[in-house]
Structure formats: structure tokens, C-alpha cells
Amino acid sequence: GAIHSYQSSAQIKDSDFFANHSFSAGGAVSSEESSLTITASTFKNNSASESGGAIIVRDGGTPLIEKSRFENNSAKNGGAITNMTEEILTVKNSFFYNNHATGVSLPDGIGGAVLNYASSILLINSVFKGNSAVTGGAITNLLSTVSIINCSLSENTGSGITNAESHPVITNSIIWDNTGGNLVNIPAGTFGFGESVPEIDHSNIEGCGGSSDWVENCGTDNGFNIDADPLFSGSSPDPMNLTSGSPCINAGDATKVPEGVVKDIAGNDRIQGISVDMGAYEFE
């Protein structure tokens, strides 16, 4: 809708994309075979008729999106971002608020904020709140390799994360109070997809029982998981900040924080106590 990056290393920084539209995919930005870098930018009210209301990434390259905000973007699938690159798309320290997949029935209406299709993605220190879809209100993973580290997902509609023939690794994250389920693994055979078995450790996922009483349908328990109210602050501008007494404080695995990630989503030191906290925010 605004920019098409083809076989390039374009850099976008400190920019605002507002109310752009694509009649196919990539309401604001389309990246194809590119190592696109987007930093400290805002995408609001962008839309696409098919996929990637704000951004679509496809066909190679190693794109990076960091310190950016996606709000009220929409598309039939992938309300904010559709990722279709086999190389790794890295998204870190970014906010996804009130994005929507507008399709009304499956197989459309998937990935309210992010849709990963036959792709790879690394999500770090990011927040997903108020996004909606038929399924995968925050994130839908189809045939994809997914790593989710220190992310917070809450109050999304149509599930927090939905997986189809994908095996996401979820670490140090909070998935709580999402309508339609917090972690949904589509049964093998549905729409021809195979089984999904997430691997989860040091995370707080509502409905999965924690490591002491693990629910098998959630995936593989790799230890130190909990199922307890995270005690979010609930107030602006950071409603998923932790409050005193949260069971998520010092409950993560500091060895799983990627090298070079030294700040949380609010710019505070990523580790302040005896270990890293679960979720996108470090309690001060």
C-alpha cells in the first residue's frame, strides 16, 4: 500500500504508516526477498483485502522489526503481519494492540495480529493485547518454525496462539485470559494438517496446569511452567506490566534470553533480580 521492498536491504526508522490499503497483501509494506529493517515505527489503521494488514514478508531475506507499534490494522488473514519467509523474521520489543483478521469462517479469519505460514519467526519481548480472529487471535502458526521468548499475550479473542502442524518453542512467556483458549493445537487431519506439539518451559499459560499438573493437549512440558494469575497492573500505558507479588517475577530462565537482548519492552534492564521475569516486562 505504501512501500514495496524487492531484493533490497531497505531501512525504515522513526516512521508512521497510517490508513494505507492494499487490494491484495501488505497494507503498508510488502517485503519480498529482502532483508528489510523496521525500527521505532508505528502502523495504525492500515488494511489489506487478503493478508498482512500492515506488513507482508515473503520469499527469503532476514527481516527485522523492532521497537514498533501495530494498532488497529486489519486483513482477511494476518491482521498486522503475515510472514511467509523461510528465513527468520525477527520481531522484538514491539506492541500489537487491537489488530483484526476479518475473515468470518475457517480457513479464513486467522492470525489477528500475526500469521506465520510455511515460515520461521523469532518473537522476543513483545506484547499482544486485544487482537481478534476466528482462531489465533494474537498468533496463528501454520507449517512454521516458531520461537516465542519473553512475550505477553492477554485479552485476545479467538485464542491466544493457534498451531497447525507447527511446533513452537515457548519460553519465559505469559499467555493469559484470552477468549477461545490460550494455546490451541488444531487436531491432526483438520484441513489436512499434521499434529502440533509445542515445547514449553518457564512460562505461565492459563489452562495448561503448570508443570505440577500438566495438560497433555498443551504440548510438551519442558519444566518450570506455572498456571497462576500473573497479576498484571491493568493500567495504561503498560497494562501487562507486573505488580508486586506476581508469580512471574524471577520465574524465567535467564539462559534463554538471546544474546544482545539487555532491555525489556519498556526499556528497563532485562534482568533485575535473581533471574529474568516471565513476560515482556521486567518488574522494577
PDB file of C-alpha atoms in Angstrom:
ATOM      1  CA  GLY A   1       0.000   0.000   0.000  1.00  0.00           C
ATOM      2  CA  ALA A   2       2.858   2.406   0.738  1.00  0.00           C
ATOM      3  CA  ILE A   3       6.205   0.647   0.132  1.00  0.00           C
ATOM      4  CA  HIS A   4       7.275  -2.455  -1.778  1.00  0.00           C
ATOM      5  CA  SER A   5      10.788  -3.699  -0.981  1.00  0.00           C
ATOM      6  CA  TYR A   6      12.160  -6.177  -3.538  1.00  0.00           C
ATOM      7  CA  GLN A   7      15.621  -7.784  -3.252  1.00  0.00           C
ATOM      8  CA  SER A   8      16.799  -4.922  -1.091  1.00  0.00           C
ATOM      9  CA  SER A   9      18.076  -4.023   2.365  1.00  0.00           C
ATOM     10  CA  ALA A  10      15.741  -1.127   2.947  1.00  0.00           C
ATOM     11  CA  GLN A  11      15.743   0.547   6.372  1.00  0.00           C
ATOM     12  CA  ILE A  12      12.676   2.244   7.809  1.00  0.00           C
ATOM     13  CA  LYS A  13      13.078   4.160  11.070  1.00  0.00           C
ATOM     14  CA  ASP A  14      11.004   6.564  13.173  1.00  0.00           C
ATOM     15  CA  SER A  15       8.178   6.467  10.638  1.00  0.00           C
ATOM     16  CA  ASP A  16       4.386   6.426  10.797  1.00  0.00           C
ATOM     17  CA  PHE A  17       2.149   4.466   8.429  1.00  0.00           C
ATOM     18  CA  PHE A  18      -1.492   5.439   8.744  1.00  0.00           C
ATOM     19  CA  ALA A  19      -4.557   4.250   6.803  1.00  0.00           C
ATOM     20  CA  ASN A  20      -2.764   2.731   3.818  1.00  0.00           C
ATOM     21  CA  HIS A  21      -4.534  -0.050   1.886  1.00  0.00           C
ATOM     22  CA  SER A  22      -3.586  -2.873  -0.439  1.00  0.00           C
ATOM     23  CA  PHE A  23      -6.149  -4.685  -2.568  1.00  0.00           C
ATOM     24  CA  SER A  24      -4.061  -7.845  -2.140  1.00  0.00           C
ATOM     25  CA  ALA A  25      -1.398  -8.070   0.604  1.00  0.00           C
ATOM     26  CA  GLY A  26       0.766  -5.745   2.681  1.00  0.00           C
ATOM     27  CA  GLY A  27      -1.465  -2.796   3.541  1.00  0.00           C
ATOM     28  CA  ALA A  28       1.512  -0.551   4.326  1.00  0.00           C
ATOM     29  CA  VAL A  29       4.686  -2.507   3.469  1.00  0.00           C
ATOM     30  CA  SER A  30       5.414  -5.507   1.279  1.00  0.00           C
ATOM     31  CA  SER A  31       8.849  -7.136   1.610  1.00  0.00           C
ATOM     32  CA  GLU A  32       9.937  -9.701  -0.970  1.00  0.00           C
ATOM     33  CA  GLU A  33      13.345 -11.391  -0.994  1.00  0.00           C
ATOM     34  CA  SER A  34      14.575  -8.526   1.185  1.00  0.00           C
ATOM     35  CA  SER A  35      16.410  -8.014   4.464  1.00  0.00           C
ATOM     36  CA  LEU A  36      14.099  -5.208   5.480  1.00  0.00           C
ATOM     37  CA  THR A  37      14.708  -3.454   8.818  1.00  0.00           C
ATOM     38  CA  ILE A  38      11.909  -1.544  10.556  1.00  0.00           C
ATOM     39  CA  THR A  39      12.754   0.318  13.773  1.00  0.00           C
ATOM     40  CA  ALA A  40      10.733   2.542  16.116  1.00  0.00           C
ATOM     41  CA  SER A  41       7.829   2.920  13.700  1.00  0.00           C
ATOM     42  CA  THR A  42       4.052   2.932  14.050  1.00  0.00           C
ATOM     43  CA  PHE A  43       1.499   1.147  11.889  1.00  0.00           C
ATOM     44  CA  LYS A  44      -2.088   2.187  12.545  1.00  0.00           C
ATOM     45  CA  ASN A  45      -5.376   1.665  10.680  1.00  0.00           C
ATOM     46  CA  ASN A  46      -3.713   0.026   7.677  1.00  0.00           C
ATOM     47  CA  SER A  47      -5.560  -2.720   5.820  1.00  0.00           C
ATOM     48  CA  ALA A  48      -5.299  -5.330   3.101  1.00  0.00           C
ATOM     49  CA  SER A  49      -8.056  -7.171   1.308  1.00  0.00           C
ATOM     50  CA  GLU A  50      -6.289 -10.520   1.647  1.00  0.00           C
ATOM     51  CA  SER A  51      -3.298 -10.770   4.009  1.00  0.00           C
ATOM     52  CA  GLY A  52      -0.940  -8.665   6.098  1.00  0.00           C
ATOM     53  CA  GLY A  53      -2.934  -5.601   7.091  1.00  0.00           C
ATOM     54  CA  ALA A  54       0.256  -3.680   7.881  1.00  0.00           C
ATOM     55  CA  ILE A  55       3.121  -5.834   6.542  1.00  0.00           C
ATOM     56  CA  ILE A  56       3.671  -8.952   4.463  1.00  0.00           C
ATOM     57  CA  VAL A  57       7.101 -10.621   4.379  1.00  0.00           C
ATOM     58  CA  ARG A  58       7.805 -13.355   1.841  1.00  0.00           C
ATOM     59  CA  ASP A  59      10.326 -15.311  -0.214  1.00  0.00           C
ATOM     60  CA  GLY A  60      13.605 -15.085   1.679  1.00  0.00           C
ATOM     61  CA  GLY A  61      15.659 -12.368   3.304  1.00  0.00           C
ATOM     62  CA  THR A  62      16.238 -11.890   7.034  1.00  0.00           C
ATOM     63  CA  PRO A  63      13.856  -9.072   8.008  1.00  0.00           C
ATOM     64  CA  LEU A  64      13.891  -7.389  11.412  1.00  0.00           C
ATOM     65  CA  ILE A  65      11.084  -5.458  13.126  1.00  0.00           C
ATOM     66  CA  GLU A  66      11.895  -3.838  16.472  1.00  0.00           C
ATOM     67  CA  LYS A  67      10.558  -1.220  18.882  1.00  0.00           C
ATOM     68  CA  SER A  68       7.475  -0.752  16.731  1.00  0.00           C
ATOM     69  CA  ARG A  69       3.753  -0.499  17.360  1.00  0.00           C
ATOM     70  CA  PHE A  70       0.898  -2.106  15.423  1.00  0.00           C
ATOM     71  CA  GLU A  71      -2.584  -0.878  16.241  1.00  0.00           C
ATOM     72  CA  ASN A  72      -5.985  -1.434  14.625  1.00  0.00           C
ATOM     73  CA  ASN A  73      -4.645  -2.909  11.388  1.00  0.00           C
ATOM     74  CA  SER A  74      -6.794  -5.452   9.559  1.00  0.00           C
ATOM     75  CA  ALA A  75      -6.850  -8.031   6.764  1.00  0.00           C
ATOM     76  CA  LYS A  76      -8.767 -11.193   5.955  1.00  0.00           C
ATOM     77  CA  ASN A  77      -5.803 -13.088   7.453  1.00  0.00           C
ATOM     78  CA  GLY A  78      -2.823 -11.739   9.383  1.00  0.00           C
ATOM     79  CA  GLY A  79      -4.327  -8.525  10.701  1.00  0.00           C
ATOM     80  CA  ALA A  80      -0.977  -6.813  11.310  1.00  0.00           C
ATOM     81  CA  ILE A  81       1.738  -9.083   9.846  1.00  0.00           C
ATOM     82  CA  THR A  82       1.745 -12.059   7.519  1.00  0.00           C
ATOM     83  CA  ASN A  83       5.071 -13.886   7.478  1.00  0.00           C
ATOM     84  CA  MET A  84       5.808 -16.196   4.546  1.00  0.00           C
ATOM     85  CA  THR A  85       9.609 -16.273   4.541  1.00  0.00           C
ATOM     86  CA  GLU A  86      11.575 -19.473   5.193  1.00  0.00           C
ATOM     87  CA  GLU A  87      14.381 -17.334   6.567  1.00  0.00           C
ATOM     88  CA  ILE A  88      13.884 -15.974  10.070  1.00  0.00           C
ATOM     89  CA  LEU A  89      11.741 -12.900  10.633  1.00  0.00           C
ATOM     90  CA  THR A  90      12.753 -11.380  13.977  1.00  0.00           C
ATOM     91  CA  VAL A  91      10.205  -9.261  15.856  1.00  0.00           C
ATOM     92  CA  LYS A  92      11.285  -7.786  19.173  1.00  0.00           C
ATOM     93  CA  ASN A  93      10.209  -5.149  21.676  1.00  0.00           C
ATOM     94  CA  SER A  94       7.007  -4.439  19.750  1.00  0.00           C
ATOM     95  CA  PHE A  95       3.350  -3.852  20.650  1.00  0.00           C
ATOM     96  CA  PHE A  96       0.336  -5.404  18.903  1.00  0.00           C
ATOM     97  CA  TYR A  97      -2.944  -3.815  20.012  1.00  0.00           C
ATOM     98  CA  ASN A  98      -6.441  -4.360  18.561  1.00  0.00           C
ATOM     99  CA  ASN A  99      -5.460  -5.798  15.197  1.00  0.00           C
ATOM    100  CA  HIS A 100      -8.043  -7.954  13.417  1.00  0.00           C
ATOM    101  CA  ALA A 101      -8.269 -10.853  10.969  1.00  0.00           C
ATOM    102  CA  THR A 102     -11.572 -10.076   9.300  1.00  0.00           C
ATOM    103  CA  GLY A 103     -12.351 -13.410   7.632  1.00  0.00           C
ATOM    104  CA  VAL A 104     -15.548 -14.819   9.109  1.00  0.00           C
ATOM    105  CA  SER A 105     -15.029 -18.585   8.819  1.00  0.00           C
ATOM    106  CA  LEU A 106     -12.140 -21.025   8.542  1.00  0.00           C
ATOM    107  CA  PRO A 107      -9.836 -21.369   6.714  1.00  0.00           C
ATOM    108  CA  ASP A 108     -10.013 -17.547   6.694  1.00  0.00           C
ATOM    109  CA  GLY A 109     -10.011 -15.289   9.732  1.00  0.00           C
ATOM    110  CA  ILE A 110      -6.702 -16.495  11.177  1.00  0.00           C
ATOM    111  CA  GLY A 111      -3.894 -14.587  12.883  1.00  0.00           C
ATOM    112  CA  GLY A 112      -5.442 -11.476  14.386  1.00  0.00           C
ATOM    113  CA  ALA A 113      -2.015  -9.880  14.843  1.00  0.00           C
ATOM    114  CA  VAL A 114       0.477 -12.282  13.225  1.00  0.00           C
ATOM    115  CA  LEU A 115       0.061 -15.124  10.730  1.00  0.00           C
ATOM    116  CA  ASN A 116       3.052 -17.379  10.093  1.00  0.00           C
ATOM    117  CA  TYR A 117       2.640 -19.598   7.034  1.00  0.00           C
ATOM    118  CA  ALA A 118       5.382 -22.026   5.950  1.00  0.00           C
ATOM    119  CA  SER A 119       7.853 -19.685   7.592  1.00  0.00           C
ATOM    120  CA  SER A 120      10.205 -19.041  10.511  1.00  0.00           C
ATOM    121  CA  ILE A 121       9.870 -16.360  13.175  1.00  0.00           C
ATOM    122  CA  LEU A 122      11.570 -15.291  16.396  1.00  0.00           C
ATOM    123  CA  LEU A 123       9.332 -13.220  18.710  1.00  0.00           C
ATOM    124  CA  ILE A 124      11.047 -11.530  21.668  1.00  0.00           C
ATOM    125  CA  ASN A 125       9.886  -9.083  24.371  1.00  0.00           C
ATOM    126  CA  SER A 126       6.592  -8.295  22.643  1.00  0.00           C
ATOM    127  CA  VAL A 127       3.025  -7.635  23.793  1.00  0.00           C
ATOM    128  CA  PHE A 128      -0.225  -8.818  22.198  1.00  0.00           C
ATOM    129  CA  LYS A 129      -3.473  -7.395  23.583  1.00  0.00           C
ATOM    130  CA  GLY A 130      -6.990  -7.019  22.215  1.00  0.00           C
ATOM    131  CA  ASN A 131      -6.321  -8.653  18.843  1.00  0.00           C
ATOM    132  CA  SER A 132      -9.020 -10.830  17.293  1.00  0.00           C
ATOM    133  CA  ALA A 133      -9.607 -13.591  14.740  1.00  0.00           C
ATOM    134  CA  VAL A 134     -11.744 -16.665  14.204  1.00  0.00           C
ATOM    135  CA  THR A 135      -8.752 -18.524  15.636  1.00  0.00           C
ATOM    136  CA  GLY A 136      -5.310 -17.377  16.657  1.00  0.00           C
ATOM    137  CA  GLY A 137      -6.483 -14.018  17.960  1.00  0.00           C
ATOM    138  CA  ALA A 138      -2.882 -12.990  18.581  1.00  0.00           C
ATOM    139  CA  ILE A 139      -0.812 -15.501  16.563  1.00  0.00           C
ATOM    140  CA  THR A 140      -1.554 -18.329  14.130  1.00  0.00           C
ATOM    141  CA  ASN A 141       1.229 -20.724  13.112  1.00  0.00           C
ATOM    142  CA  LEU A 142       0.738 -22.910  10.041  1.00  0.00           C
ATOM    143  CA  LEU A 143       3.561 -25.240   8.921  1.00  0.00           C
ATOM    144  CA  SER A 144       6.007 -22.899  10.636  1.00  0.00           C
ATOM    145  CA  THR A 145       9.066 -22.865  12.871  1.00  0.00           C
ATOM    146  CA  VAL A 146       8.365 -20.531  15.764  1.00  0.00           C
ATOM    147  CA  SER A 147      10.289 -19.344  18.813  1.00  0.00           C
ATOM    148  CA  ILE A 148       8.500 -17.150  21.380  1.00  0.00           C
ATOM    149  CA  ILE A 149      10.644 -15.698  24.181  1.00  0.00           C
ATOM    150  CA  ASN A 150       9.541 -13.295  26.935  1.00  0.00           C
ATOM    151  CA  CYS A 151       6.254 -12.322  25.314  1.00  0.00           C
ATOM    152  CA  SER A 152       2.940 -11.399  26.966  1.00  0.00           C
ATOM    153  CA  LEU A 153      -0.409 -12.274  25.366  1.00  0.00           C
ATOM    154  CA  SER A 154      -3.701 -11.353  27.024  1.00  0.00           C
ATOM    155  CA  GLU A 155      -7.290 -10.337  26.221  1.00  0.00           C
ATOM    156  CA  ASN A 156      -7.106 -11.547  22.634  1.00  0.00           C
ATOM    157  CA  THR A 157     -10.233 -13.059  21.062  1.00  0.00           C
ATOM    158  CA  GLY A 158     -10.250 -16.328  19.143  1.00  0.00           C
ATOM    159  CA  SER A 159      -7.427 -17.844  21.271  1.00  0.00           C
ATOM    160  CA  GLY A 160      -4.012 -16.534  22.166  1.00  0.00           C
ATOM    161  CA  ILE A 161      -1.988 -18.828  19.894  1.00  0.00           C
ATOM    162  CA  THR A 162      -3.296 -21.398  17.402  1.00  0.00           C
ATOM    163  CA  ASN A 163      -0.970 -24.005  15.864  1.00  0.00           C
ATOM    164  CA  ALA A 164      -1.474 -26.235  12.836  1.00  0.00           C
ATOM    165  CA  GLU A 165       1.375 -28.651  12.022  1.00  0.00           C
ATOM    166  CA  SER A 166       3.747 -26.323  13.860  1.00  0.00           C
ATOM    167  CA  HIS A 167       5.933 -26.947  16.879  1.00  0.00           C
ATOM    168  CA  PRO A 168       6.577 -23.611  18.557  1.00  0.00           C
ATOM    169  CA  VAL A 169       9.116 -23.319  21.347  1.00  0.00           C
ATOM    170  CA  ILE A 170       7.674 -21.059  24.047  1.00  0.00           C
ATOM    171  CA  THR A 171       9.946 -19.784  26.816  1.00  0.00           C
ATOM    172  CA  ASN A 172       9.642 -17.178  29.593  1.00  0.00           C
ATOM    173  CA  SER A 173       6.215 -16.103  28.303  1.00  0.00           C
ATOM    174  CA  ILE A 174       2.758 -15.331  29.684  1.00  0.00           C
ATOM    175  CA  ILE A 175      -0.398 -16.417  27.839  1.00  0.00           C
ATOM    176  CA  TRP A 176      -3.386 -15.491  29.978  1.00  0.00           C
ATOM    177  CA  ASP A 177      -7.066 -14.536  29.780  1.00  0.00           C
ATOM    178  CA  ASN A 178      -7.547 -14.993  26.045  1.00  0.00           C
ATOM    179  CA  THR A 179     -11.077 -15.747  24.816  1.00  0.00           C
ATOM    180  CA  GLY A 180     -11.426 -19.029  22.938  1.00  0.00           C
ATOM    181  CA  GLY A 181      -8.448 -20.686  24.607  1.00  0.00           C
ATOM    182  CA  ASN A 182      -4.924 -19.637  25.394  1.00  0.00           C
ATOM    183  CA  LEU A 183      -2.998 -22.273  23.434  1.00  0.00           C
ATOM    184  CA  VAL A 184      -4.937 -24.170  20.752  1.00  0.00           C
ATOM    185  CA  ASN A 185      -3.384 -27.040  18.788  1.00  0.00           C
ATOM    186  CA  ILE A 186      -5.503 -27.951  15.768  1.00  0.00           C
ATOM    187  CA  PRO A 187      -6.088 -31.754  15.746  1.00  0.00           C
ATOM    188  CA  ALA A 188      -4.140 -33.731  13.152  1.00  0.00           C
ATOM    189  CA  GLY A 189      -6.157 -34.203   9.969  1.00  0.00           C
ATOM    190  CA  THR A 190      -8.024 -30.895  10.185  1.00  0.00           C
ATOM    191  CA  PHE A 191      -7.766 -29.216   6.754  1.00  0.00           C
ATOM    192  CA  GLY A 192      -5.051 -31.808   6.018  1.00  0.00           C
ATOM    193  CA  PHE A 193      -2.624 -30.510   8.657  1.00  0.00           C
ATOM    194  CA  GLY A 194      -0.476 -32.781  10.813  1.00  0.00           C
ATOM    195  CA  GLU A 195      -0.073 -32.733  14.581  1.00  0.00           C
ATOM    196  CA  SER A 196       1.275 -29.755  16.536  1.00  0.00           C
ATOM    197  CA  VAL A 197       3.306 -30.315  19.705  1.00  0.00           C
ATOM    198  CA  PRO A 198       4.602 -27.074  21.261  1.00  0.00           C
ATOM    199  CA  GLU A 199       7.581 -27.244  23.619  1.00  0.00           C
ATOM    200  CA  ILE A 200       7.083 -25.017  26.647  1.00  0.00           C
ATOM    201  CA  ASP A 201       9.255 -24.063  29.599  1.00  0.00           C
ATOM    202  CA  HIS A 202       9.367 -21.344  32.252  1.00  0.00           C
ATOM    203  CA  SER A 203       6.020 -19.958  31.082  1.00  0.00           C
ATOM    204  CA  ASN A 204       2.663 -19.053  32.618  1.00  0.00           C
ATOM    205  CA  ILE A 205      -0.129 -20.432  30.450  1.00  0.00           C
ATOM    206  CA  GLU A 206      -3.695 -20.395  31.710  1.00  0.00           C
ATOM    207  CA  GLY A 207      -5.398 -23.759  31.426  1.00  0.00           C
ATOM    208  CA  CYS A 208      -2.246 -25.828  30.983  1.00  0.00           C
ATOM    209  CA  GLY A 209      -1.946 -26.722  34.658  1.00  0.00           C
ATOM    210  CA  GLY A 210       1.684 -25.827  35.180  1.00  0.00           C
ATOM    211  CA  SER A 211       4.433 -28.438  35.337  1.00  0.00           C
ATOM    212  CA  SER A 212       2.930 -29.938  38.510  1.00  0.00           C
ATOM    213  CA  ASP A 213      -0.356 -30.834  36.788  1.00  0.00           C
ATOM    214  CA  TRP A 214       0.411 -30.533  33.075  1.00  0.00           C
ATOM    215  CA  VAL A 215      -2.385 -30.787  30.494  1.00  0.00           C
ATOM    216  CA  GLU A 216      -1.095 -33.042  27.722  1.00  0.00           C
ATOM    217  CA  ASN A 217      -3.044 -31.270  24.966  1.00  0.00           C
ATOM    218  CA  CYS A 218      -0.975 -28.127  25.556  1.00  0.00           C
ATOM    219  CA  GLY A 219       2.178 -29.795  24.220  1.00  0.00           C
ATOM    220  CA  THR A 220       5.413 -30.900  25.856  1.00  0.00           C
ATOM    221  CA  ASP A 221       6.199 -29.662  29.351  1.00  0.00           C
ATOM    222  CA  ASN A 222       9.900 -28.841  29.464  1.00  0.00           C
ATOM    223  CA  GLY A 223       9.707 -27.765  33.079  1.00  0.00           C
ATOM    224  CA  PHE A 224       9.142 -24.809  35.407  1.00  0.00           C
ATOM    225  CA  ASN A 225       5.774 -23.856  33.903  1.00  0.00           C
ATOM    226  CA  ILE A 226       3.010 -22.350  36.047  1.00  0.00           C
ATOM    227  CA  ASP A 227      -0.724 -21.686  35.780  1.00  0.00           C
ATOM    228  CA  ALA A 228      -1.421 -18.726  38.064  1.00  0.00           C
ATOM    229  CA  ASP A 229      -2.792 -15.193  37.812  1.00  0.00           C
ATOM    230  CA  PRO A 230       0.175 -13.096  36.591  1.00  0.00           C
ATOM    231  CA  LEU A 231      -1.135 -10.023  38.454  1.00  0.00           C
ATOM    232  CA  PHE A 232      -0.905  -7.565  35.571  1.00  0.00           C
ATOM    233  CA  SER A 233      -1.132  -3.894  36.502  1.00  0.00           C
ATOM    234  CA  GLY A 234      -4.083  -3.421  34.123  1.00  0.00           C
ATOM    235  CA  SER A 235      -3.386   0.286  33.712  1.00  0.00           C
ATOM    236  CA  SER A 236      -2.067   2.428  30.863  1.00  0.00           C
ATOM    237  CA  PRO A 237       0.347   2.791  29.224  1.00  0.00           C
ATOM    238  CA  ASP A 238       1.630  -0.684  30.099  1.00  0.00           C
ATOM    239  CA  PRO A 239      -1.345  -2.797  31.237  1.00  0.00           C
ATOM    240  CA  MET A 240       0.679  -6.025  31.189  1.00  0.00           C
ATOM    241  CA  ASN A 241       3.395  -4.748  33.492  1.00  0.00           C
ATOM    242  CA  LEU A 242       3.797  -6.998  36.538  1.00  0.00           C
ATOM    243  CA  THR A 243       2.811  -5.920  40.042  1.00  0.00           C
ATOM    244  CA  SER A 244       4.398  -6.847  43.338  1.00  0.00           C
ATOM    245  CA  GLY A 245       3.715 -10.452  44.289  1.00  0.00           C
ATOM    246  CA  SER A 246       3.352 -11.712  40.716  1.00  0.00           C
ATOM    247  CA  PRO A 247       4.354 -15.386  40.409  1.00  0.00           C
ATOM    248  CA  CYS A 248       6.105 -14.440  37.151  1.00  0.00           C
ATOM    249  CA  ILE A 249       8.827 -12.386  38.867  1.00  0.00           C
ATOM    250  CA  ASN A 250      12.233 -14.122  38.724  1.00  0.00           C
ATOM    251  CA  ALA A 251      10.458 -17.219  37.337  1.00  0.00           C
ATOM    252  CA  GLY A 252      12.055 -17.301  33.883  1.00  0.00           C
ATOM    253  CA  ASP A 253      15.244 -18.882  32.581  1.00  0.00           C
ATOM    254  CA  ALA A 254      17.912 -16.215  32.051  1.00  0.00           C
ATOM    255  CA  THR A 255      19.961 -18.561  29.851  1.00  0.00           C
ATOM    256  CA  LYS A 256      17.160 -18.486  27.257  1.00  0.00           C
ATOM    257  CA  VAL A 257      17.331 -14.715  26.757  1.00  0.00           C
ATOM    258  CA  PRO A 258      19.010 -14.204  23.361  1.00  0.00           C
ATOM    259  CA  GLU A 259      22.429 -12.607  23.306  1.00  0.00           C
ATOM    260  CA  GLY A 260      22.204  -8.839  22.948  1.00  0.00           C
ATOM    261  CA  VAL A 261      18.723  -8.568  24.479  1.00  0.00           C
ATOM    262  CA  VAL A 262      19.514  -6.434  27.528  1.00  0.00           C
ATOM    263  CA  LYS A 263      16.304  -4.360  27.848  1.00  0.00           C
ATOM    264  CA  ASP A 264      12.651  -5.265  28.275  1.00  0.00           C
ATOM    265  CA  ILE A 265       9.877  -3.770  26.147  1.00  0.00           C
ATOM    266  CA  ALA A 266       9.740  -0.656  28.354  1.00  0.00           C
ATOM    267  CA  GLY A 267      13.489  -0.046  28.116  1.00  0.00           C
ATOM    268  CA  ASN A 268      14.302  -1.321  31.604  1.00  0.00           C
ATOM    269  CA  ASP A 269      17.177  -3.724  32.287  1.00  0.00           C
ATOM    270  CA  ARG A 270      16.005  -7.155  31.203  1.00  0.00           C
ATOM    271  CA  ILE A 271      17.281  -8.896  34.335  1.00  0.00           C
ATOM    272  CA  GLN A 272      16.966  -7.071  37.673  1.00  0.00           C
ATOM    273  CA  GLY A 273      16.561  -9.825  40.257  1.00  0.00           C
ATOM    274  CA  ILE A 274      17.930 -13.335  40.617  1.00  0.00           C
ATOM    275  CA  SER A 275      16.642 -14.306  37.177  1.00  0.00           C
ATOM    276  CA  VAL A 276      14.664 -12.957  34.256  1.00  0.00           C
ATOM    277  CA  ASP A 277      10.920 -12.426  34.743  1.00  0.00           C
ATOM    278  CA  MET A 278       8.297 -14.120  32.603  1.00  0.00           C
ATOM    279  CA  GLY A 279       6.675 -11.884  30.010  1.00  0.00           C
ATOM    280  CA  ALA A 280       7.687  -8.759  28.150  1.00  0.00           C
ATOM    281  CA  TYR A 281       8.164  -6.593  31.257  1.00  0.00           C
ATOM    282  CA  GLU A 282      10.768  -6.815  33.985  1.00  0.00           C
ATOM    283  CA  PHE A 283       9.416  -5.886  37.422  1.00  0.00           C
ATOM    284  CA  GLU A 284      11.263  -2.910  38.922  1.00  0.00           C
TER     285      GLU A 284
END
